[in-house]
Coordinates of N, CA, C and O in Angstrom, one line a residue:
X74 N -83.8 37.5 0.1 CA -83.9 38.0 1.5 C -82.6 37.6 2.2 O -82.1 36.5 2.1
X75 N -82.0 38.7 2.9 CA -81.3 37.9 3.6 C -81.4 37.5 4.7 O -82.1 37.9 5.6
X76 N -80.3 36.1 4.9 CA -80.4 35.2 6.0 C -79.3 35.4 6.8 O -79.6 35.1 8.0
X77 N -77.9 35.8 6.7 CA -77.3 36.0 7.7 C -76.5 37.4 7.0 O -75.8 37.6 6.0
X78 N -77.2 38.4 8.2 CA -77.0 39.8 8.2 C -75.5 40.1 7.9 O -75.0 40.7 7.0
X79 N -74.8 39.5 9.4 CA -73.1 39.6 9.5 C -72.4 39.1 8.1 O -71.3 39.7 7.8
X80 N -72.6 38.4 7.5 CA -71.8 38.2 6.3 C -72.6 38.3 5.2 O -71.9 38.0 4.2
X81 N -74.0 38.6 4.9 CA -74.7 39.4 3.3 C -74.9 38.3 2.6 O -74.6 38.3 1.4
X82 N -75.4 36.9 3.4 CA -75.7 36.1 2.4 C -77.1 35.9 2.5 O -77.7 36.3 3.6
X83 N -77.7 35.6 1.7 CA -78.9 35.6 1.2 C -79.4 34.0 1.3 O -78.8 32.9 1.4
X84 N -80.9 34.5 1.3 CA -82.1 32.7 0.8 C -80.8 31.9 -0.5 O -80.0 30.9 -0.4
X85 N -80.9 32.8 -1.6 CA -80.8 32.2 -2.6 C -79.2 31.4 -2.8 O -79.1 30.4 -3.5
X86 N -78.4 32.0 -2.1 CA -77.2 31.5 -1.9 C -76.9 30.5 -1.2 O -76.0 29.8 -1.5
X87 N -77.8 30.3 -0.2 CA -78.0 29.3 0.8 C -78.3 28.0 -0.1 O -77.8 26.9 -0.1
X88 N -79.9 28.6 -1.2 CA -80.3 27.1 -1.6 C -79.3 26.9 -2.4 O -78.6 26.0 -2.0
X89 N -78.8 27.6 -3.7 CA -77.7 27.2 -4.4 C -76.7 26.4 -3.9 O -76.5 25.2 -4.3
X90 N -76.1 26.9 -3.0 CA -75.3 26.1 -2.0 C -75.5 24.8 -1.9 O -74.6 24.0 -2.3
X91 N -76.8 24.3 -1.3 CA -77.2 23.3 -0.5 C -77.6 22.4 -2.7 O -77.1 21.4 -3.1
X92 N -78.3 23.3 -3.2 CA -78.3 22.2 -4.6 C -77.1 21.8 -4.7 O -77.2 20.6 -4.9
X93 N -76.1 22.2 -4.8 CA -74.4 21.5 -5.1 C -74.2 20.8 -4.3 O -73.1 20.3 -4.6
X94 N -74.8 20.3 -3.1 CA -74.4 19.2 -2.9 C -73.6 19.3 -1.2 O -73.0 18.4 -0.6
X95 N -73.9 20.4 -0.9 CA -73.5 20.9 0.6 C -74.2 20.2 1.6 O -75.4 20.4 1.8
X96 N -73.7 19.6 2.0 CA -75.0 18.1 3.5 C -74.9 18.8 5.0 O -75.0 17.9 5.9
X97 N -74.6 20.2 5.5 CA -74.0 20.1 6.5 C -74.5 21.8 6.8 O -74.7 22.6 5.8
X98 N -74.6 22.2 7.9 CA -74.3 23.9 8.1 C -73.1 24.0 8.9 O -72.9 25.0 9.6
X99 N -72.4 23.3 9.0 CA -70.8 23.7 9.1 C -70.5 23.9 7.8 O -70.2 25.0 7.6
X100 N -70.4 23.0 6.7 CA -69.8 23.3 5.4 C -70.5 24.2 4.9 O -70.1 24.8 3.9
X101 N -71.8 24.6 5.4 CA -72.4 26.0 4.7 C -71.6 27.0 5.4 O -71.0 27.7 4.6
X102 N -71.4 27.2 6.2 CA -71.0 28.0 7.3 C -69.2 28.8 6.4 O -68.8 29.9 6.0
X103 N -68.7 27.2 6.4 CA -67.5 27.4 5.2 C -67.7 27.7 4.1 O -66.7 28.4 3.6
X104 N -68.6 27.6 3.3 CA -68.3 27.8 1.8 C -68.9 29.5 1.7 O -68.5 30.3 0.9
X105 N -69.8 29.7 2.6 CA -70.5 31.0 2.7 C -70.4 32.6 3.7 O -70.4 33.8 3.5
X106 N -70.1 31.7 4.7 CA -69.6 32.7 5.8 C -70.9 32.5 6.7 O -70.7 33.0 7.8
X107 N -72.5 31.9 6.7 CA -73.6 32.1 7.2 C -73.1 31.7 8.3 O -72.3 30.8 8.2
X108 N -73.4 32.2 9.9 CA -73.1 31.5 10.6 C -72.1 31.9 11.6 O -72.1 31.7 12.8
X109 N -70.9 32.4 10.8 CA -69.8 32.7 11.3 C -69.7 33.5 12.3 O -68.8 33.3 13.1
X110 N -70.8 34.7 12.4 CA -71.0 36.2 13.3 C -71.4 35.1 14.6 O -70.9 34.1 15.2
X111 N -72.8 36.3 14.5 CA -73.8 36.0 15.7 C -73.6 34.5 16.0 O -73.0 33.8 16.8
X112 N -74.5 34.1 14.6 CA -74.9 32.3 14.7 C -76.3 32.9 14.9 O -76.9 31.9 14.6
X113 N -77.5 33.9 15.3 CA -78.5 33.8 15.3 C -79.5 33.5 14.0 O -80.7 33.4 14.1
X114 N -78.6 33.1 12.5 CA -79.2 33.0 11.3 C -79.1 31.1 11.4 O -79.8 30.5 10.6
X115 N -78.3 30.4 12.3 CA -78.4 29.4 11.7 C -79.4 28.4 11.6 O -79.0 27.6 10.8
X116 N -80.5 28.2 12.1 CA -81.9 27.7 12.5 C -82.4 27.9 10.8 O -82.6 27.1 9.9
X117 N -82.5 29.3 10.7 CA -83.6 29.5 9.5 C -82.2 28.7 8.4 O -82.6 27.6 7.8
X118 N -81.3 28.9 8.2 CA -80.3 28.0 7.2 C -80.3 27.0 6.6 O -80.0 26.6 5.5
X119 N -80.7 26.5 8.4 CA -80.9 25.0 8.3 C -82.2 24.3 7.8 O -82.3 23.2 7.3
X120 N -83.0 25.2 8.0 CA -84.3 24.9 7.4 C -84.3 25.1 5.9 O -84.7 24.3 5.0
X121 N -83.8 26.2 5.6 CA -83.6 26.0 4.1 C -83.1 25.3 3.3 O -83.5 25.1 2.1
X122 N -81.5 24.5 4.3 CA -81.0 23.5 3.4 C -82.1 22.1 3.6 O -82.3 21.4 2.6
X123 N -82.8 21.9 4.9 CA -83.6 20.7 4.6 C -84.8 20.9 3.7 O -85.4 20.0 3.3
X124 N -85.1 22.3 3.4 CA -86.2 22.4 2.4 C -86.1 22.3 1.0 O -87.1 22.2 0.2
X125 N -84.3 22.2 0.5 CA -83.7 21.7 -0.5 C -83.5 20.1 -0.7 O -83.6 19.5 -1.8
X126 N -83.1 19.7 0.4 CA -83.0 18.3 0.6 C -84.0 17.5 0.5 O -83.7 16.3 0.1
X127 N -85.7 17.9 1.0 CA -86.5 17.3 0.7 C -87.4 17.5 -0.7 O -88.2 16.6 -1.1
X128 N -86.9 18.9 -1.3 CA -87.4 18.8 -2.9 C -86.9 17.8 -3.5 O -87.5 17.1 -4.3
X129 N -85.2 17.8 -2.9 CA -84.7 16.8 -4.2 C -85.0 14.8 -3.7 O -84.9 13.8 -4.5
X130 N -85.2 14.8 -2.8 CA -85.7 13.7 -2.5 C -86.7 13.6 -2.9 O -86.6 12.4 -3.2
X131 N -87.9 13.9 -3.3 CA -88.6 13.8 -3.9 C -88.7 13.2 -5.6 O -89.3 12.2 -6.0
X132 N -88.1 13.7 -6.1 CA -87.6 13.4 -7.2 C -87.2 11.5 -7.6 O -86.6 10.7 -6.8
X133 N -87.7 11.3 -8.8 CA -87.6 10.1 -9.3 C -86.0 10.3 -9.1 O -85.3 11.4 -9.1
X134 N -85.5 8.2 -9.0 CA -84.2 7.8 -9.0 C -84.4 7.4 -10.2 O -85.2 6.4 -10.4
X135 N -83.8 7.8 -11.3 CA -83.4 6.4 -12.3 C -82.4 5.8 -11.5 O -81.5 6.2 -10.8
X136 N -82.8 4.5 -12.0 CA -81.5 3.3 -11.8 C -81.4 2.3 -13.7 O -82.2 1.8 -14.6
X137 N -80.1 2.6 -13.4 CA -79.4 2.0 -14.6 C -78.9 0.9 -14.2 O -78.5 0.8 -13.0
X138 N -78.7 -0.5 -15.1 CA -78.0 -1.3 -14.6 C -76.9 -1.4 -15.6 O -76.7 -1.0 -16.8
X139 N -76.2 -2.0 -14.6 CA -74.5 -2.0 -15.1 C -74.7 -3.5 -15.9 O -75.4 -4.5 -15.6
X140 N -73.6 -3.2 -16.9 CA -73.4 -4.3 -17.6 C -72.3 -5.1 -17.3 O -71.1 -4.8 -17.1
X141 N -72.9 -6.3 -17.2 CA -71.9 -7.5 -17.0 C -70.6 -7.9 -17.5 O -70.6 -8.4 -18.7
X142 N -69.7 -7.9 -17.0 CA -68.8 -8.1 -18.1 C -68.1 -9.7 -17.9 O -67.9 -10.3 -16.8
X143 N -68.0 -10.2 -19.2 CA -67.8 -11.9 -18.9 C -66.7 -12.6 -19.0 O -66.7 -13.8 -18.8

């Protein structure tokens, strides 16, 4: 579906985006163009990147421990 009409970016581009590691809808705004027109898409964007951000929070941490060195 698309989310921001003025530059043809789509849901799926948005989450891809936001899975790489994008923390911001200004840096979405940059890497994608969403945003740039109107600005009336940026709300639902935003919601999508926090709907990515709270999948991956979810998600087990492994923690490794570092080895000592003597």
């Amino acid at each position: 579906m698309y989310v921001c009409v003025c530059n043809g970016v789509t849901d799926r581009e948005i989450r891809d985006v936001a899975e790489a590691g994008c923390g911001s809808v200004a840096e979405l705004t940059m890497r994608t163009g969403a945003g740039a027109g109107c600005g009336s898409c940026l709300d639902m964007a935003e919601a999508l990147m926090q709907q990515v951000g709270a999948s991956h929070s979810a998600l087990p941490v492994l923690e490794v421990p570092l080895a000592k060195v003597a």
